[in-house]
Amino acid sequence: MRLDKFISESTQLTRSLAKKALHRGEVTVDGQVIKDGSFKLNESQQVCLDGKPISLIGPRFIMLHKPVDTLCSTVDEVYPSVLNLLDLPHIDNLHIAGRLDADTTGLVLITSDGQWSHRVTSPKRECGKTYLVRLADPLKTEWVEHFASGLALRSEEGLTKPAKLELLSSHEARLTITEGKYHQVKRMFAAVGNKVVGLHRESIGEIVLDDKLAAGEWRYLTDDEIASVK
């Protein structure tokens, strides 16, 4: 890899700023000052910037507790992107594995690994997503069977895949789905004549939102959490 590219992919410096650092003599390779950005590195060599070792940023896997009025988008629109909550270099290399609406809170997974993200979101993987749902009107016990059998959604062919509905109180339920249709949870409850007034994602597959994370906070996933997505 070229030295200037290595620096930009290991720090918050752009390629042009990396070249300026090189020209100022701020970069060493194995203790020797190198000013040529085209210098070819091998894996065994140590690069230092201002005397501090730097290394390539590897794949990143992040759990975020999404607050309301934020968007699971890579750019700011009506509301700010959740990526603004990450104080990290090269956030342009990150993408969101499974989105939530602006008014929905809870677990969001963010990664730089496209294959891992695909395993999270692909309908064929049937990765369960669990939501805590608050409803405008009382729940009915017969809906448990209706959700398990599949529901017909407006403008959709066929039925939804079987979903697990657990009634928690008169107006609160826990729902697990294995699809990711547009506004699916809200549309499923609309199909039985109710309205979602609060929605919070608790888990994706075996990854459960860390209860130590306040809204807007994040942490890196553990090795076990990453490996749970197969």
PDB file of C-alpha atoms in Angstrom:
ATOM      1  CA  MET A   1       0.000   0.000   0.000  1.00  0.00           C
ATOM      2  CA  ARG A   2       1.119   3.553  -0.735  1.00  0.00           C
ATOM      3  CA  LEU A   3       2.268   5.431   2.344  1.00  0.00           C
ATOM      4  CA  ASP A   4      -0.061   8.418   1.827  1.00  0.00           C
ATOM      5  CA  LYS A   5      -3.061   6.084   1.473  1.00  0.00           C
ATOM      6  CA  PHE A   6      -2.008   4.171   4.599  1.00  0.00           C
ATOM      7  CA  ILE A   7      -1.876   7.423   6.596  1.00  0.00           C
ATOM      8  CA  SER A   8      -5.305   8.615   5.426  1.00  0.00           C
ATOM      9  CA  GLU A   9      -6.859   5.213   6.206  1.00  0.00           C
ATOM     10  CA  SER A  10      -5.237   5.106   9.648  1.00  0.00           C
ATOM     11  CA  THR A  11      -6.042   8.646  10.804  1.00  0.00           C
ATOM     12  CA  GLN A  12      -8.554  11.448  10.282  1.00  0.00           C
ATOM     13  CA  LEU A  13      -6.288  13.040   7.665  1.00  0.00           C
ATOM     14  CA  THR A  14      -7.376  13.344   4.059  1.00  0.00           C
ATOM     15  CA  ARG A  15      -4.951  12.171   1.369  1.00  0.00           C
ATOM     16  CA  SER A  16      -3.876  15.803   0.715  1.00  0.00           C
ATOM     17  CA  LEU A  17      -3.251  16.469   4.415  1.00  0.00           C
ATOM     18  CA  ALA A  18      -1.328  13.203   4.652  1.00  0.00           C
ATOM     19  CA  LYS A  19       0.949  14.405   1.841  1.00  0.00           C
ATOM     20  CA  LYS A  20       1.542  17.692   3.674  1.00  0.00           C
ATOM     21  CA  ALA A  21       2.488  15.785   6.839  1.00  0.00           C
ATOM     22  CA  LEU A  22       4.921  13.754   4.756  1.00  0.00           C
ATOM     23  CA  HIS A  23       6.496  16.862   3.245  1.00  0.00           C
ATOM     24  CA  ARG A  24       6.940  18.337   6.749  1.00  0.00           C
ATOM     25  CA  GLY A  25       8.923  15.254   7.759  1.00  0.00           C
ATOM     26  CA  GLU A  26       6.345  14.156  10.354  1.00  0.00           C
ATOM     27  CA  VAL A  27       6.182  10.564   9.129  1.00  0.00           C
ATOM     28  CA  THR A  28       8.686   7.786   9.791  1.00  0.00           C
ATOM     29  CA  VAL A  29       8.796   4.209   8.584  1.00  0.00           C
ATOM     30  CA  ASP A  30      10.817   1.943  10.866  1.00  0.00           C
ATOM     31  CA  GLY A  31      12.375   5.063  12.377  1.00  0.00           C
ATOM     32  CA  GLN A  32      13.397   6.669   9.084  1.00  0.00           C
ATOM     33  CA  VAL A  33      11.760   9.874   7.842  1.00  0.00           C
ATOM     34  CA  ILE A  34       9.933   9.271   4.546  1.00  0.00           C
ATOM     35  CA  LYS A  35       8.562  12.181   2.513  1.00  0.00           C
ATOM     36  CA  ASP A  36       7.441  10.291  -0.575  1.00  0.00           C
ATOM     37  CA  GLY A  37       3.710   9.478  -0.496  1.00  0.00           C
ATOM     38  CA  SER A  38       4.149   6.779  -3.140  1.00  0.00           C
ATOM     39  CA  PHE A  39       6.519   4.827  -0.875  1.00  0.00           C
ATOM     40  CA  LYS A  40       5.320   1.198  -0.817  1.00  0.00           C
ATOM     41  CA  LEU A  41       4.765  -0.301   2.625  1.00  0.00           C
ATOM     42  CA  ASN A  42       4.870  -3.932   3.608  1.00  0.00           C
ATOM     43  CA  GLU A  43       2.916  -5.406   6.526  1.00  0.00           C
ATOM     44  CA  SER A  44       5.918  -5.717   8.833  1.00  0.00           C
ATOM     45  CA  GLN A  45       6.887  -2.038   8.759  1.00  0.00           C
ATOM     46  CA  GLN A  46       5.911   0.380  11.541  1.00  0.00           C
ATOM     47  CA  VAL A  47       4.636   3.805  10.588  1.00  0.00           C
ATOM     48  CA  CYS A  48       4.696   6.716  13.043  1.00  0.00           C
ATOM     49  CA  LEU A  49       3.059  10.122  12.727  1.00  0.00           C
ATOM     50  CA  ASP A  50       4.545  12.789  15.006  1.00  0.00           C
ATOM     51  CA  GLY A  51       6.345   9.971  16.803  1.00  0.00           C
ATOM     52  CA  LYS A  52       3.173   7.963  17.514  1.00  0.00           C
ATOM     53  CA  PRO A  53       2.582   4.569  15.875  1.00  0.00           C
ATOM     54  CA  ILE A  54      -0.471   4.376  13.606  1.00  0.00           C
ATOM     55  CA  SER A  55      -2.214   1.379  12.082  1.00  0.00           C
ATOM     56  CA  LEU A  56      -5.016   0.699   9.653  1.00  0.00           C
ATOM     57  CA  ILE A  57      -8.544   0.937  10.958  1.00  0.00           C
ATOM     58  CA  GLY A  58      -9.971  -2.582  10.717  1.00  0.00           C
ATOM     59  CA  PRO A  59     -13.607  -3.653  10.340  1.00  0.00           C
ATOM     60  CA  ARG A  60     -15.860  -1.869  12.814  1.00  0.00           C
ATOM     61  CA  PHE A  61     -19.020  -3.204  14.447  1.00  0.00           C
ATOM     62  CA  ILE A  62     -21.038  -0.776  16.550  1.00  0.00           C
ATOM     63  CA  MET A  63     -24.162  -0.876  18.714  1.00  0.00           C
ATOM     64  CA  LEU A  64     -26.027   2.435  18.985  1.00  0.00           C
ATOM     65  CA  HIS A  65     -29.012   3.357  21.150  1.00  0.00           C
ATOM     66  CA  LYS A  66     -30.938   5.474  18.653  1.00  0.00           C
ATOM     67  CA  PRO A  67     -32.805   8.480  20.063  1.00  0.00           C
ATOM     68  CA  VAL A  68     -35.971   9.968  18.557  1.00  0.00           C
ATOM     69  CA  ASP A  69     -35.764  12.538  15.769  1.00  0.00           C
ATOM     70  CA  THR A  70     -32.662  11.042  14.171  1.00  0.00           C
ATOM     71  CA  LEU A  71     -32.366   9.281  10.828  1.00  0.00           C
ATOM     72  CA  CYS A  72     -30.785   5.961   9.897  1.00  0.00           C
ATOM     73  CA  SER A  73     -29.232   7.653   6.895  1.00  0.00           C
ATOM     74  CA  THR A  74     -25.699   8.517   5.858  1.00  0.00           C
ATOM     75  CA  VAL A  75     -26.655  12.170   5.356  1.00  0.00           C
ATOM     76  CA  ASP A  76     -28.630  14.767   7.307  1.00  0.00           C
ATOM     77  CA  GLU A  77     -32.106  15.450   5.976  1.00  0.00           C
ATOM     78  CA  VAL A  78     -35.154  16.643   7.974  1.00  0.00           C
ATOM     79  CA  TYR A  79     -33.414  15.221  11.058  1.00  0.00           C
ATOM     80  CA  PRO A  80     -29.698  14.585  11.679  1.00  0.00           C
ATOM     81  CA  SER A  81     -28.091  11.274  10.756  1.00  0.00           C
ATOM     82  CA  VAL A  82     -27.329   8.863  13.593  1.00  0.00           C
ATOM     83  CA  LEU A  83     -23.755   8.796  12.294  1.00  0.00           C
ATOM     84  CA  ASN A  84     -23.332  12.261  13.813  1.00  0.00           C
ATOM     85  CA  LEU A  85     -23.484  10.562  17.213  1.00  0.00           C
ATOM     86  CA  LEU A  86     -20.254   8.669  16.498  1.00  0.00           C
ATOM     87  CA  ASP A  87     -17.063  10.538  17.327  1.00  0.00           C
ATOM     88  CA  LEU A  88     -14.991   8.389  14.979  1.00  0.00           C
ATOM     89  CA  PRO A  89     -12.706   8.892  11.974  1.00  0.00           C
ATOM     90  CA  HIS A  90     -13.839   7.838   8.506  1.00  0.00           C
ATOM     91  CA  ILE A  91     -17.540   7.569   9.295  1.00  0.00           C
ATOM     92  CA  ASP A  92     -18.053   7.672   5.527  1.00  0.00           C
ATOM     93  CA  ASN A  93     -16.890   4.023   5.516  1.00  0.00           C
ATOM     94  CA  LEU A  94     -19.721   3.034   7.856  1.00  0.00           C
ATOM     95  CA  HIS A  95     -23.252   2.027   6.977  1.00  0.00           C
ATOM     96  CA  ILE A  96     -26.370   1.089   8.914  1.00  0.00           C
ATOM     97  CA  ALA A  97     -27.498  -2.544   9.044  1.00  0.00           C
ATOM     98  CA  GLY A  98     -31.267  -2.301   9.330  1.00  0.00           C
ATOM     99  CA  ARG A  99     -32.931   1.079   9.620  1.00  0.00           C
ATOM    100  CA  LEU A 100     -35.435   2.608  12.032  1.00  0.00           C
ATOM    101  CA  ASP A 101     -37.916   5.421  11.445  1.00  0.00           C
ATOM    102  CA  ALA A 102     -37.169   8.885  12.838  1.00  0.00           C
ATOM    103  CA  ASP A 103     -39.698   8.433  15.670  1.00  0.00           C
ATOM    104  CA  THR A 104     -38.478   4.921  16.571  1.00  0.00           C
ATOM    105  CA  THR A 105     -35.832   4.351  19.246  1.00  0.00           C
ATOM    106  CA  GLY A 106     -33.566   1.476  20.196  1.00  0.00           C
ATOM    107  CA  LEU A 107     -30.926  -0.815  18.766  1.00  0.00           C
ATOM    108  CA  VAL A 108     -29.141   0.158  15.564  1.00  0.00           C
ATOM    109  CA  LEU A 109     -26.164  -1.772  14.211  1.00  0.00           C
ATOM    110  CA  ILE A 110     -23.500   0.132  12.286  1.00  0.00           C
ATOM    111  CA  THR A 111     -20.584  -1.490  10.492  1.00  0.00           C
ATOM    112  CA  SER A 112     -17.946  -1.173   7.799  1.00  0.00           C
ATOM    113  CA  ASP A 113     -18.316  -4.873   6.881  1.00  0.00           C
ATOM    114  CA  GLY A 114     -20.733  -5.210   3.964  1.00  0.00           C
ATOM    115  CA  GLN A 115     -21.031  -9.003   4.106  1.00  0.00           C
ATOM    116  CA  TRP A 116     -21.818  -8.938   7.836  1.00  0.00           C
ATOM    117  CA  SER A 117     -24.424  -6.231   7.245  1.00  0.00           C
ATOM    118  CA  HIS A 118     -26.028  -8.334   4.507  1.00  0.00           C
ATOM    119  CA  ARG A 119     -26.358 -11.287   6.876  1.00  0.00           C
ATOM    120  CA  VAL A 120     -28.198  -9.036   9.327  1.00  0.00           C
ATOM    121  CA  THR A 121     -30.638  -7.584   6.805  1.00  0.00           C
ATOM    122  CA  SER A 122     -31.192 -10.345   4.230  1.00  0.00           C
ATOM    123  CA  PRO A 123     -34.757 -11.759   4.483  1.00  0.00           C
ATOM    124  CA  LYS A 124     -33.362 -15.201   3.619  1.00  0.00           C
ATOM    125  CA  ARG A 125     -31.396 -15.198   6.892  1.00  0.00           C
ATOM    126  CA  GLU A 126     -34.604 -14.634   8.893  1.00  0.00           C
ATOM    127  CA  CYS A 127     -32.714 -12.690  11.546  1.00  0.00           C
ATOM    128  CA  GLY A 128     -35.327 -11.836  14.182  1.00  0.00           C
ATOM    129  CA  LYS A 129     -35.879  -8.211  15.214  1.00  0.00           C
ATOM    130  CA  THR A 130     -37.718  -7.658  18.494  1.00  0.00           C
ATOM    131  CA  TYR A 131     -39.662  -4.490  19.284  1.00  0.00           C
ATOM    132  CA  LEU A 132     -41.425  -3.086  22.312  1.00  0.00           C
ATOM    133  CA  VAL A 133     -44.651  -1.590  20.985  1.00  0.00           C
ATOM    134  CA  ARG A 134     -47.137   0.826  22.574  1.00  0.00           C
ATOM    135  CA  LEU A 135     -50.593   0.995  21.014  1.00  0.00           C
ATOM    136  CA  ALA A 136     -53.303   3.635  20.936  1.00  0.00           C
ATOM    137  CA  ASP A 137     -56.112   1.125  21.581  1.00  0.00           C
ATOM    138  CA  PRO A 138     -56.319  -2.041  23.716  1.00  0.00           C
ATOM    139  CA  LEU A 139     -54.771  -5.229  22.373  1.00  0.00           C
ATOM    140  CA  LYS A 140     -56.822  -8.342  21.635  1.00  0.00           C
ATOM    141  CA  THR A 141     -55.702 -11.855  22.553  1.00  0.00           C
ATOM    142  CA  GLU A 142     -56.734 -13.247  19.155  1.00  0.00           C
ATOM    143  CA  TRP A 143     -54.097 -11.103  17.503  1.00  0.00           C
ATOM    144  CA  VAL A 144     -51.395 -13.445  18.794  1.00  0.00           C
ATOM    145  CA  GLU A 145     -52.680 -16.102  16.412  1.00  0.00           C
ATOM    146  CA  HIS A 146     -53.249 -13.613  13.592  1.00  0.00           C
ATOM    147  CA  PHE A 147     -49.630 -12.395  13.749  1.00  0.00           C
ATOM    148  CA  ALA A 148     -48.353 -15.985  13.908  1.00  0.00           C
ATOM    149  CA  SER A 149     -50.361 -16.912  10.801  1.00  0.00           C
ATOM    150  CA  GLY A 150     -49.319 -13.846   8.806  1.00  0.00           C
ATOM    151  CA  LEU A 151     -51.131 -10.645   7.930  1.00  0.00           C
ATOM    152  CA  ALA A 152     -52.113  -9.061   4.626  1.00  0.00           C
ATOM    153  CA  LEU A 153     -50.595  -5.591   4.291  1.00  0.00           C
ATOM    154  CA  ARG A 154     -51.921  -2.932   1.968  1.00  0.00           C
ATOM    155  CA  SER A 155     -50.053  -2.835  -1.381  1.00  0.00           C
ATOM    156  CA  GLU A 156     -48.267  -6.122  -0.570  1.00  0.00           C
ATOM    157  CA  GLU A 157     -48.764  -9.502  -2.212  1.00  0.00           C
ATOM    158  CA  GLY A 158     -49.220 -12.477   0.076  1.00  0.00           C
ATOM    159  CA  LEU A 159     -48.951 -12.511   3.856  1.00  0.00           C
ATOM    160  CA  THR A 160     -46.212 -11.419   6.208  1.00  0.00           C
ATOM    161  CA  LYS A 161     -43.979 -14.148   7.564  1.00  0.00           C
ATOM    162  CA  PRO A 162     -45.019 -15.622  10.919  1.00  0.00           C
ATOM    163  CA  ALA A 163     -44.369 -13.160  13.748  1.00  0.00           C
ATOM    164  CA  LYS A 164     -44.337 -13.672  17.504  1.00  0.00           C
ATOM    165  CA  LEU A 165     -46.629 -11.330  19.430  1.00  0.00           C
ATOM    166  CA  GLU A 166     -46.439 -11.263  23.232  1.00  0.00           C
ATOM    167  CA  LEU A 167     -49.066  -9.214  25.097  1.00  0.00           C
ATOM    168  CA  LEU A 168     -47.490  -7.365  28.017  1.00  0.00           C
ATOM    169  CA  SER A 169     -50.372  -5.147  29.122  1.00  0.00           C
ATOM    170  CA  SER A 170     -53.574  -3.711  27.688  1.00  0.00           C
ATOM    171  CA  HIS A 171     -51.666  -1.308  25.427  1.00  0.00           C
ATOM    172  CA  GLU A 172     -48.149  -2.757  25.257  1.00  0.00           C
ATOM    173  CA  ALA A 173     -46.719  -5.751  23.407  1.00  0.00           C
ATOM    174  CA  ARG A 174     -43.453  -7.292  22.311  1.00  0.00           C
ATOM    175  CA  LEU A 175     -43.233  -8.257  18.653  1.00  0.00           C
ATOM    176  CA  THR A 176     -40.559 -10.288  16.861  1.00  0.00           C
ATOM    177  CA  ILE A 177     -40.441 -10.256  13.064  1.00  0.00           C
ATOM    178  CA  THR A 178     -37.978 -11.748  10.585  1.00  0.00           C
ATOM    179  CA  GLU A 179     -38.652  -9.348   7.717  1.00  0.00           C
ATOM    180  CA  GLY A 180     -37.901  -5.689   7.151  1.00  0.00           C
ATOM    181  CA  LYS A 181     -40.737  -4.337   5.042  1.00  0.00           C
ATOM    182  CA  TYR A 182     -41.322  -0.592   4.900  1.00  0.00           C
ATOM    183  CA  HIS A 183     -42.915   0.562   8.209  1.00  0.00           C
ATOM    184  CA  GLN A 184     -43.720  -3.111   8.806  1.00  0.00           C
ATOM    185  CA  VAL A 185     -44.557  -3.060  12.519  1.00  0.00           C
ATOM    186  CA  LYS A 186     -46.823  -0.016  12.164  1.00  0.00           C
ATOM    187  CA  ARG A 187     -48.527  -1.519   9.113  1.00  0.00           C
ATOM    188  CA  MET A 188     -49.080  -4.871  10.824  1.00  0.00           C
ATOM    189  CA  PHE A 189     -50.936  -3.257  13.697  1.00  0.00           C
ATOM    190  CA  ALA A 190     -52.812  -1.017  11.266  1.00  0.00           C
ATOM    191  CA  ALA A 191     -53.946  -4.218   9.507  1.00  0.00           C
ATOM    192  CA  VAL A 192     -55.757  -5.301  12.710  1.00  0.00           C
ATOM    193  CA  GLY A 193     -57.179  -1.831  13.341  1.00  0.00           C
ATOM    194  CA  ASN A 194     -54.750  -0.382  15.859  1.00  0.00           C
ATOM    195  CA  LYS A 195     -52.171   2.405  15.815  1.00  0.00           C
ATOM    196  CA  VAL A 196     -48.581   2.304  17.051  1.00  0.00           C
ATOM    197  CA  VAL A 197     -47.800   5.295  19.280  1.00  0.00           C
ATOM    198  CA  GLY A 198     -44.402   4.124  20.562  1.00  0.00           C
ATOM    199  CA  LEU A 199     -41.799   1.807  19.036  1.00  0.00           C
ATOM    200  CA  HIS A 200     -38.464   0.678  20.470  1.00  0.00           C
ATOM    201  CA  ARG A 201     -36.184  -2.029  19.018  1.00  0.00           C
ATOM    202  CA  GLU A 202     -34.755  -4.234  21.754  1.00  0.00           C
ATOM    203  CA  SER A 203     -32.720  -6.788  19.801  1.00  0.00           C
ATOM    204  CA  ILE A 204     -31.510  -8.025  16.427  1.00  0.00           C
ATOM    205  CA  GLY A 205     -30.859 -11.754  16.371  1.00  0.00           C
ATOM    206  CA  GLU A 206     -28.886 -12.560  19.516  1.00  0.00           C
ATOM    207  CA  ILE A 207     -27.634  -8.979  19.904  1.00  0.00           C
ATOM    208  CA  VAL A 208     -29.564  -7.205  22.662  1.00  0.00           C
ATOM    209  CA  LEU A 209     -29.420  -3.461  23.246  1.00  0.00           C
ATOM    210  CA  ASP A 210     -27.082  -2.788  26.175  1.00  0.00           C
ATOM    211  CA  ASP A 211     -29.183  -1.349  29.000  1.00  0.00           C
ATOM    212  CA  LYS A 212     -26.162   0.697  30.109  1.00  0.00           C
ATOM    213  CA  LEU A 213     -26.374   2.782  26.933  1.00  0.00           C
ATOM    214  CA  ALA A 214     -28.506   5.897  27.226  1.00  0.00           C
ATOM    215  CA  ALA A 215     -30.228   7.232  24.119  1.00  0.00           C
ATOM    216  CA  GLY A 216     -27.547   8.591  21.786  1.00  0.00           C
ATOM    217  CA  GLU A 217     -24.735   6.481  23.269  1.00  0.00           C
ATOM    218  CA  TRP A 218     -22.856   3.663  21.546  1.00  0.00           C
ATOM    219  CA  ARG A 219     -20.203   0.991  22.027  1.00  0.00           C
ATOM    220  CA  TYR A 220     -18.305  -1.517  19.927  1.00  0.00           C
ATOM    221  CA  LEU A 221     -19.799  -5.002  19.694  1.00  0.00           C
ATOM    222  CA  THR A 222     -18.079  -7.827  21.530  1.00  0.00           C
ATOM    223  CA  ASP A 223     -16.490 -10.691  19.595  1.00  0.00           C
ATOM    224  CA  ASP A 224     -19.364 -12.970  20.653  1.00  0.00           C
ATOM    225  CA  GLU A 225     -21.954 -10.487  19.430  1.00  0.00           C
ATOM    226  CA  ILE A 226     -20.221 -10.153  16.079  1.00  0.00           C
ATOM    227  CA  ALA A 227     -19.923 -13.943  15.715  1.00  0.00           C
ATOM    228  CA  SER A 228     -23.612 -14.448  16.544  1.00  0.00           C
ATOM    229  CA  VAL A 229     -24.526 -13.138  13.076  1.00  0.00           C
ATOM    230  CA  LYS A 230     -23.934 -16.176  10.901  1.00  0.00           C
TER     231      LYS A 230
END
